[in-house]
Amino acid sequence: EQQVVLITGCSSGIGLSLAVRLASEPSKNYKVYATMRDLAKKERLLASVKGLHADTLDVLQMDVTDERSVWDAREKIGERRVDILVCNAGVGLTGPLEALSQDTMRQTLEVNLLGTIRTIQAFLPGMKAQRSGRILVTGSIGGLQGLPFNEVYCASKFAVEGVCESLAILLQHFNIHISLIECGPVNTHFLSNQRAEPGESQVGQVDPLTCGLYATYLQHCNTIFQSAAQEAEDIVQVFLEAMRSPSPSLRYYTNSTLLPLTSLKLATHDGRQYIRAVNKLIFPTASAENLSRVGTSQIWVAPASLRSGFSGDKVRLPQPYTSPPP
Ligand code: NAD
């Protein structure tokens, strides 16, 4: 019997690649419900599977911030059950905290935190009743450790960790496994899709030292993405590992190079060493004096130039899966 998989956020990135990979398994082991907020964006998905997979793929509208839309999608599942739920939809948000608007912050928490909870709420009763199921959540290094200029994004992803860890204890009693796939930088449209604040109108609210540090942070971020970002296909492999494991663990790390900092955070309980290490990593040469000399006009071009590197052509489209991995 086919495993029924529902994935959120499939119009791009990790969700798109995972949907394509599962829907094009020659064994047709999976029936994939690839969901997305805006069905007008389904062409990339359909082009990637080359339209050949009517029996393994269905595309549904689902906006994780809209309860009605989540419930409507659930009603359209012909099998009346979901065996594997993938909560993947998410948005990024960077910028000095004082420049973030209430609306932008609320929207980030709505998608990343409440959207994940809402999706789980919709499918949990079914899984509990059938006494089986898997819930996979796209986690982030930003959910395990704080990162400057990512306060609200990290808050949303830390919160998701709390939800999953808490649920994992209870769900053992129902033979339901919940796993976080913890990602570092991944070469998707995530950066270009993310909200980078402040906008032009808010520039004046932020002091020059913060502006200088933000510019340094953006450069660091750019370097890390250029040198260390994984491809969505690499992340898909980790999802498959978690999906196929007879006893999945709560956390999977897609990139072992990220572990030392997380370990440092856990090993030294007062938090000082972690803060010192990340400061040194991201702001190696920052001195208050140097930074305050940077004019704001130089700084606000950075998000655009950062984004331009990740739009369109640089991001590879996922390929249908044709042969087993070596
Ligand atoms: P992406 O921007 O390509 O994909 C995110 C998807 O979520 C998009 O398809 C977007 O349309 C969708 N989405 C946004 N709001 C939604 C809503 N309200 N309802 C339904 N869908 C919505 O980027 P990605 O890298 O593939 O991101 C997927 C997940 O990976 C996110 O949860 C993100 O936080 C996480 N992540 C990404 C990175 C990275 O560097 N790319 C790193 C760590 C974690």
Short mmCIF file of C-alpha atoms and ligand atoms in Angstrom, two decimals:
data_model
loop_
_atom_site.label_atom_id
_atom_site.label_comp_id
_atom_site.label_asym_id
_atom_site.label_seq_id
_atom_site.Cartn_x
_atom_site.Cartn_y
_atom_site.Cartn_z
CA GLU A 1 0.00 0.00 0.00
CA GLN A 2 1.18 3.52 -0.82
CA GLN A 3 2.32 5.75 2.01
CA VAL A 4 0.35 8.99 1.95
CA VAL A 5 2.64 12.01 2.38
CA LEU A 6 1.52 15.62 2.78
CA ILE A 7 4.14 18.37 2.45
CA THR A 8 3.69 22.10 3.08
CA GLY A 9 5.52 24.84 1.16
CA CYS A 10 6.09 22.92 -2.10
CA SER A 11 6.28 25.79 -4.58
CA SER A 12 10.04 26.10 -4.10
CA GLY A 13 13.13 24.91 -2.27
CA ILE A 14 13.23 21.92 0.04
CA GLY A 15 9.49 21.19 -0.16
CA LEU A 16 9.56 21.20 -3.97
CA SER A 17 12.60 18.90 -4.10
CA LEU A 18 11.16 16.48 -1.56
CA ALA A 19 7.82 16.30 -3.38
CA VAL A 20 9.53 15.66 -6.72
CA ARG A 21 11.80 13.01 -5.24
CA LEU A 22 9.01 11.07 -3.54
CA ALA A 23 6.51 11.38 -6.38
CA SER A 24 9.00 10.05 -8.93
CA GLU A 25 10.13 6.94 -7.04
CA PRO A 26 9.87 4.13 -9.57
CA SER A 27 8.37 1.86 -6.90
CA LYS A 28 5.47 4.32 -6.51
CA ASN A 29 5.72 3.79 -2.78
CA TYR A 30 4.42 7.24 -2.01
CA LYS A 31 1.30 9.20 -2.80
CA VAL A 32 2.38 12.80 -2.38
CA TYR A 33 0.05 15.69 -1.62
CA ALA A 34 2.27 18.64 -2.44
CA THR A 35 0.65 21.70 -0.91
CA MET A 36 1.37 25.36 -1.52
CA ARG A 37 -0.11 28.69 -0.58
CA ASP A 38 -0.45 29.88 -4.16
CA LEU A 39 -1.42 27.32 -6.80
CA ALA A 40 -0.28 29.70 -9.53
CA LYS A 41 3.23 28.59 -8.54
CA LYS A 42 2.67 24.91 -9.25
CA GLU A 43 4.27 25.00 -12.71
CA ARG A 44 7.82 24.41 -11.44
CA LEU A 45 6.70 21.36 -9.53
CA LEU A 46 4.78 19.97 -12.49
CA ALA A 47 7.65 20.70 -14.87
CA SER A 48 10.06 18.95 -12.50
CA VAL A 49 8.04 15.74 -12.39
CA LYS A 50 7.33 16.12 -16.11
CA GLY A 51 3.61 15.65 -15.51
CA LEU A 52 3.98 11.87 -15.54
CA HIS A 53 2.95 11.00 -12.06
CA ALA A 54 -0.82 11.22 -11.79
CA ASP A 55 -0.91 8.23 -9.46
CA THR A 56 1.80 9.52 -7.13
CA LEU A 57 1.26 13.28 -7.03
CA ASP A 58 -1.55 15.67 -6.29
CA VAL A 59 -1.16 19.41 -5.76
CA LEU A 60 -3.36 21.15 -3.21
CA GLN A 61 -3.73 24.72 -2.05
CA MET A 62 -2.77 25.19 1.59
CA ASP A 63 -1.84 28.39 3.37
CA VAL A 64 -0.56 27.36 6.78
CA THR A 65 -1.64 30.70 8.26
CA ASP A 66 -5.28 30.04 7.33
CA GLU A 67 -7.07 27.36 9.34
CA ARG A 68 -9.88 27.06 6.76
CA SER A 69 -7.35 26.39 4.00
CA VAL A 70 -5.60 23.70 6.09
CA TRP A 71 -8.91 21.98 6.80
CA ASP A 72 -10.05 22.23 3.17
CA ALA A 73 -6.82 20.57 2.02
CA ARG A 74 -7.34 17.77 4.54
CA GLU A 75 -10.82 17.14 3.17
CA LYS A 76 -9.40 16.66 -0.34
CA ILE A 77 -7.21 13.70 0.59
CA GLY A 78 -8.83 10.75 -1.15
CA GLU A 79 -7.24 8.14 1.14
CA ARG A 80 -8.74 9.89 4.19
CA ARG A 81 -5.40 9.58 6.01
CA VAL A 82 -1.87 10.95 6.08
CA ASP A 83 0.96 8.59 7.03
CA ILE A 84 3.78 11.11 6.78
CA LEU A 85 3.26 14.82 7.43
CA VAL A 86 6.06 17.20 6.45
CA CYS A 87 5.82 20.67 8.00
CA ASN A 88 8.22 22.57 5.82
CA ALA A 89 6.65 25.97 5.02
CA GLY A 90 8.68 28.77 6.53
CA VAL A 91 9.90 32.31 6.05
CA GLY A 92 13.07 34.08 7.08
CA LEU A 93 13.37 37.48 8.67
CA THR A 94 16.51 39.50 9.28
CA GLY A 95 17.25 43.01 10.38
CA PRO A 96 17.89 45.05 13.51
CA LEU A 97 15.17 44.20 16.01
CA GLU A 98 14.13 47.80 16.55
CA ALA A 99 13.40 48.17 12.83
CA LEU A 100 10.99 45.24 12.59
CA SER A 101 7.34 46.13 12.31
CA GLN A 102 4.72 44.38 14.43
CA ASP A 103 3.10 43.06 11.27
CA THR A 104 6.29 41.52 9.93
CA MET A 105 7.08 39.87 13.24
CA ARG A 106 3.55 38.56 13.60
CA GLN A 107 3.63 37.20 10.06
CA THR A 108 6.89 35.33 10.71
CA LEU A 109 5.51 33.74 13.88
CA GLU A 110 2.23 33.00 12.08
CA VAL A 111 3.97 30.99 9.36
CA ASN A 112 6.89 29.39 11.18
CA LEU A 113 5.36 28.67 14.57
CA LEU A 114 1.56 28.78 14.44
CA GLY A 115 1.53 27.47 10.85
CA THR A 116 3.51 24.41 11.94
CA ILE A 117 1.27 23.88 14.98
CA ARG A 118 -1.91 24.38 12.94
CA THR A 119 -0.81 21.80 10.38
CA ILE A 120 0.07 19.27 13.08
CA GLN A 121 -3.25 19.93 14.84
CA ALA A 122 -5.16 19.14 11.65
CA PHE A 123 -3.54 15.74 11.09
CA LEU A 124 -2.75 14.58 14.61
CA PRO A 125 -6.21 13.18 15.48
CA GLY A 126 -6.12 10.96 12.36
CA MET A 127 -2.64 9.68 13.20
CA LYS A 128 -3.62 9.07 16.80
CA ALA A 129 -6.70 7.12 15.72
CA GLN A 130 -4.69 4.92 13.36
CA ARG A 131 -1.94 4.54 16.00
CA SER A 132 0.79 5.32 13.50
CA GLY A 133 2.33 8.21 11.68
CA ARG A 134 5.41 10.30 11.10
CA ILE A 135 5.74 14.03 11.43
CA LEU A 136 8.82 15.62 9.90
CA VAL A 137 9.59 19.26 10.48
CA THR A 138 12.16 21.35 8.62
CA GLY A 139 14.20 22.73 11.48
CA SER A 140 17.02 25.22 11.44
CA ILE A 141 20.31 25.90 13.08
CA GLY A 142 18.51 29.12 14.05
CA GLY A 143 16.20 26.97 16.17
CA LEU A 144 19.12 25.61 18.17
CA GLN A 145 21.26 28.67 18.71
CA GLY A 146 20.81 32.41 18.60
CA LEU A 147 22.11 34.40 15.65
CA PRO A 148 22.43 38.18 15.52
CA PHE A 149 19.87 40.03 13.38
CA ASN A 150 17.72 36.89 13.37
CA GLU A 151 16.06 37.36 16.75
CA VAL A 152 12.47 36.83 15.63
CA TYR A 153 13.33 34.09 13.12
CA CYS A 154 15.28 32.28 15.86
CA ALA A 155 12.43 32.83 18.32
CA SER A 156 10.04 31.15 15.85
CA LYS A 157 12.37 28.22 15.20
CA PHE A 158 13.34 27.78 18.89
CA ALA A 159 9.62 27.63 19.60
CA VAL A 160 9.15 24.91 16.98
CA GLU A 161 11.85 22.90 18.80
CA GLY A 162 9.82 23.21 21.99
CA VAL A 163 6.67 22.04 20.27
CA CYS A 164 8.34 19.01 18.70
CA GLU A 165 10.34 17.95 21.76
CA SER A 166 7.23 18.19 23.93
CA LEU A 167 5.09 16.25 21.47
CA ALA A 168 7.74 13.56 20.99
CA ILE A 169 7.31 12.43 24.58
CA LEU A 170 3.56 12.04 24.30
CA LEU A 171 3.40 10.64 20.78
CA GLN A 172 5.48 7.58 21.68
CA HIS A 173 2.28 6.27 23.25
CA PHE A 174 0.59 6.43 19.84
CA ASN A 175 3.40 4.98 17.71
CA ILE A 176 3.82 8.40 16.07
CA HIS A 177 7.36 9.63 15.45
CA ILE A 178 8.26 13.28 15.19
CA SER A 179 11.61 14.36 13.74
CA LEU A 180 13.28 17.68 13.10
CA ILE A 181 15.55 17.90 10.08
CA GLU A 182 17.99 20.57 11.23
CA CYS A 183 19.38 22.54 8.30
CA GLY A 184 22.22 25.02 8.04
CA PRO A 185 22.37 27.22 4.94
CA VAL A 186 20.58 25.65 1.97
CA ASN A 187 20.78 26.99 -1.55
CA THR A 188 17.08 27.76 -2.10
CA HIS A 189 15.07 30.93 -2.59
CA PHE A 190 14.87 31.22 1.19
CA LEU A 191 17.10 34.32 1.31
CA SER A 192 15.34 36.07 -1.54
CA ASN A 193 11.94 35.12 -0.13
CA GLN A 194 12.82 36.37 3.33
CA ARG A 195 11.89 39.74 4.72
CA ALA A 196 15.03 41.83 5.13
CA GLU A 197 14.24 44.88 7.16
CA PRO A 198 14.50 47.77 7.58
CA GLY A 199 12.94 49.20 4.50
CA GLU A 200 13.99 52.63 3.31
CA SER A 201 11.53 54.39 5.58
CA GLN A 202 12.92 52.82 8.73
CA VAL A 203 16.62 53.50 8.11
CA GLY A 204 16.67 56.57 10.28
CA GLN A 205 15.57 54.62 13.35
CA VAL A 206 18.70 52.52 13.58
CA ASP A 207 21.95 53.80 15.08
CA PRO A 208 25.17 53.75 13.02
CA LEU A 209 26.93 51.06 15.09
CA THR A 210 24.03 48.65 14.60
CA CYS A 211 23.98 49.52 10.90
CA GLY A 212 27.68 48.76 10.60
CA LEU A 213 27.33 45.44 12.41
CA TYR A 214 24.37 44.54 10.21
CA ALA A 215 26.44 45.19 7.09
CA THR A 216 29.17 42.94 8.50
CA TYR A 217 26.59 40.28 9.31
CA LEU A 218 25.18 40.38 5.76
CA GLN A 219 28.67 39.94 4.33
CA HIS A 220 29.27 37.00 6.63
CA CYS A 221 25.97 35.50 5.61
CA ASN A 222 26.82 35.93 1.95
CA THR A 223 30.22 34.24 2.41
CA ILE A 224 28.70 31.34 4.32
CA PHE A 225 26.02 30.79 1.68
CA GLN A 226 28.59 30.96 -1.13
CA SER A 227 30.99 28.56 0.55
CA ALA A 228 28.96 26.19 2.69
CA ALA A 229 25.34 26.06 1.50
CA GLN A 230 23.94 22.62 0.83
CA GLU A 231 21.64 21.82 -2.06
CA ALA A 232 17.99 21.00 -1.48
CA GLU A 233 18.73 17.46 -2.75
CA ASP A 234 21.18 16.96 0.13
CA ILE A 235 18.43 17.85 2.58
CA VAL A 236 16.03 15.49 0.82
CA GLN A 237 18.45 12.60 1.50
CA VAL A 238 18.22 13.32 5.23
CA PHE A 239 14.41 13.43 5.05
CA LEU A 240 14.49 10.02 3.36
CA GLU A 241 16.75 8.64 6.08
CA ALA A 242 14.33 9.81 8.76
CA MET A 243 11.31 8.54 6.82
CA ARG A 244 12.80 5.09 6.32
CA SER A 245 14.24 4.58 9.79
CA PRO A 246 12.36 1.97 11.84
CA SER A 247 12.93 4.11 14.93
CA PRO A 248 13.53 7.72 13.91
CA SER A 249 15.27 10.09 16.28
CA LEU A 250 14.00 13.51 17.27
CA ARG A 251 16.79 15.40 15.50
CA TYR A 252 18.74 14.88 12.31
CA TYR A 253 21.53 17.29 11.36
CA THR A 254 22.04 17.81 7.65
CA ASN A 255 25.47 19.31 8.03
CA SER A 256 27.97 18.12 10.64
CA THR A 257 30.06 21.27 10.39
CA LEU A 258 27.36 23.07 12.35
CA LEU A 259 27.53 20.79 15.34
CA PRO A 260 30.55 22.21 17.20
CA LEU A 261 28.82 25.52 17.96
CA THR A 262 25.65 23.79 19.09
CA SER A 263 27.71 21.48 21.28
CA LEU A 264 29.61 24.42 22.71
CA LYS A 265 26.33 26.02 23.66
CA LEU A 266 25.14 22.89 25.42
CA ALA A 267 28.48 22.12 27.10
CA THR A 268 28.90 25.47 28.78
CA HIS A 269 25.79 26.28 30.67
CA ASP A 270 26.32 29.96 31.40
CA GLY A 271 26.19 30.88 27.70
CA ARG A 272 29.31 33.03 27.68
CA GLN A 273 31.49 30.85 25.50
CA TYR A 274 28.84 30.46 22.83
CA ILE A 275 28.26 34.21 22.65
CA ARG A 276 32.01 34.92 22.48
CA ALA A 277 32.56 32.30 19.76
CA VAL A 278 29.74 33.51 17.51
CA ASN A 279 30.72 37.13 17.98
CA LYS A 280 34.25 36.28 16.87
CA LEU A 281 32.96 34.31 13.93
CA ILE A 282 30.55 36.90 12.60
CA PHE A 283 32.21 40.14 13.67
CA PRO A 284 35.90 39.21 13.63
CA THR A 285 37.32 42.67 13.10
CA ALA A 286 34.43 44.75 14.34
CA SER A 287 35.41 47.55 16.64
CA ALA A 288 32.92 50.18 17.63
CA GLU A 289 35.16 52.86 16.17
CA ASN A 290 35.51 51.27 12.72
CA LEU A 291 31.86 50.51 12.42
CA SER A 292 30.48 53.86 13.44
CA ARG A 293 32.36 55.40 10.51
CA VAL A 294 30.33 53.37 8.00
CA GLY A 295 27.64 55.56 6.48
CA THR A 296 24.13 54.20 6.33
CA SER A 297 23.90 54.83 2.59
CA GLN A 298 26.50 52.11 2.03
CA ILE A 299 24.63 49.66 4.14
CA TRP A 300 21.14 49.45 2.81
CA VAL A 301 22.25 48.27 -0.59
CA ALA A 302 23.58 45.11 1.03
CA PRO A 303 20.35 43.11 1.32
CA ALA A 304 19.61 43.59 -2.39
CA SER A 305 23.08 42.51 -3.46
CA LEU A 306 22.89 39.60 -1.07
CA ARG A 307 19.57 38.56 -2.51
CA SER A 308 20.59 38.88 -6.14
CA GLY A 309 23.07 36.04 -5.75
CA PHE A 310 20.31 33.59 -4.91
CA SER A 311 17.54 34.32 -7.32
CA GLY A 312 16.60 32.27 -10.31
CA ASP A 313 19.51 30.84 -12.20
CA LYS A 314 21.71 29.91 -9.26
CA VAL A 315 19.11 27.66 -7.74
CA ARG A 316 18.94 24.33 -9.50
CA LEU A 317 15.58 22.85 -10.26
CA PRO A 318 15.03 19.44 -8.75
CA GLN A 319 15.33 16.47 -11.06
CA PRO A 320 12.96 13.53 -11.03
CA TYR A 321 14.32 10.51 -9.28
CA THR A 322 15.13 7.70 -11.70
CA SER A 323 17.64 5.30 -10.19
CA PRO A 324 18.45 4.20 -6.66
CA PRO A 325 21.30 6.06 -4.96
CA PRO A 326 24.64 4.19 -4.91
P1 NAD B 1 11.86 28.56 0.24
O1 NAD B 1 11.58 29.99 0.50
O2 NAD B 1 12.22 28.14 -1.14
O3 NAD B 1 10.63 27.65 0.71
C1 NAD B 1 9.72 28.01 1.71
C2 NAD B 1 8.34 27.66 1.22
O4 NAD B 1 7.37 27.97 2.22
C3 NAD B 1 7.99 28.47 -0.03
O5 NAD B 1 7.53 27.59 -1.02
C4 NAD B 1 6.91 29.41 0.46
O6 NAD B 1 5.99 29.75 -0.54
C5 NAD B 1 6.30 28.57 1.56
N1 NAD B 1 5.44 29.37 2.44
C6 NAD B 1 5.69 30.58 3.00
N2 NAD B 1 4.60 31.01 3.67
C7 NAD B 1 3.65 30.05 3.54
C8 NAD B 1 2.32 29.91 3.99
N3 NAD B 1 1.72 30.85 4.71
N4 NAD B 1 1.63 28.77 3.68
C9 NAD B 1 2.21 27.80 2.93
N5 NAD B 1 3.46 27.90 2.46
C10 NAD B 1 4.18 29.00 2.76
O7 NAD B 1 13.01 28.16 1.25
P2 NAD B 1 13.48 26.73 1.83
O8 NAD B 1 14.89 26.89 2.14
O9 NAD B 1 13.06 25.61 0.96
O10 NAD B 1 12.66 26.71 3.20
C11 NAD B 1 11.98 25.56 3.67
C12 NAD B 1 12.17 25.45 5.17
O11 NAD B 1 13.55 25.30 5.44
C13 NAD B 1 11.70 26.68 5.97
O12 NAD B 1 10.96 26.23 7.07
C14 NAD B 1 13.01 27.29 6.43
O13 NAD B 1 12.88 27.96 7.67
C15 NAD B 1 13.91 26.07 6.54
N6 NAD B 1 15.33 26.38 6.51
C16 NAD B 1 15.91 26.92 5.39
C17 NAD B 1 17.27 27.22 5.40
C18 NAD B 1 17.96 27.82 4.20
O14 NAD B 1 19.07 28.30 4.33
N7 NAD B 1 17.37 27.79 3.02
C19 NAD B 1 18.03 26.97 6.54
C20 NAD B 1 17.43 26.41 7.65
C21 NAD B 1 16.07 26.11 7.62
#
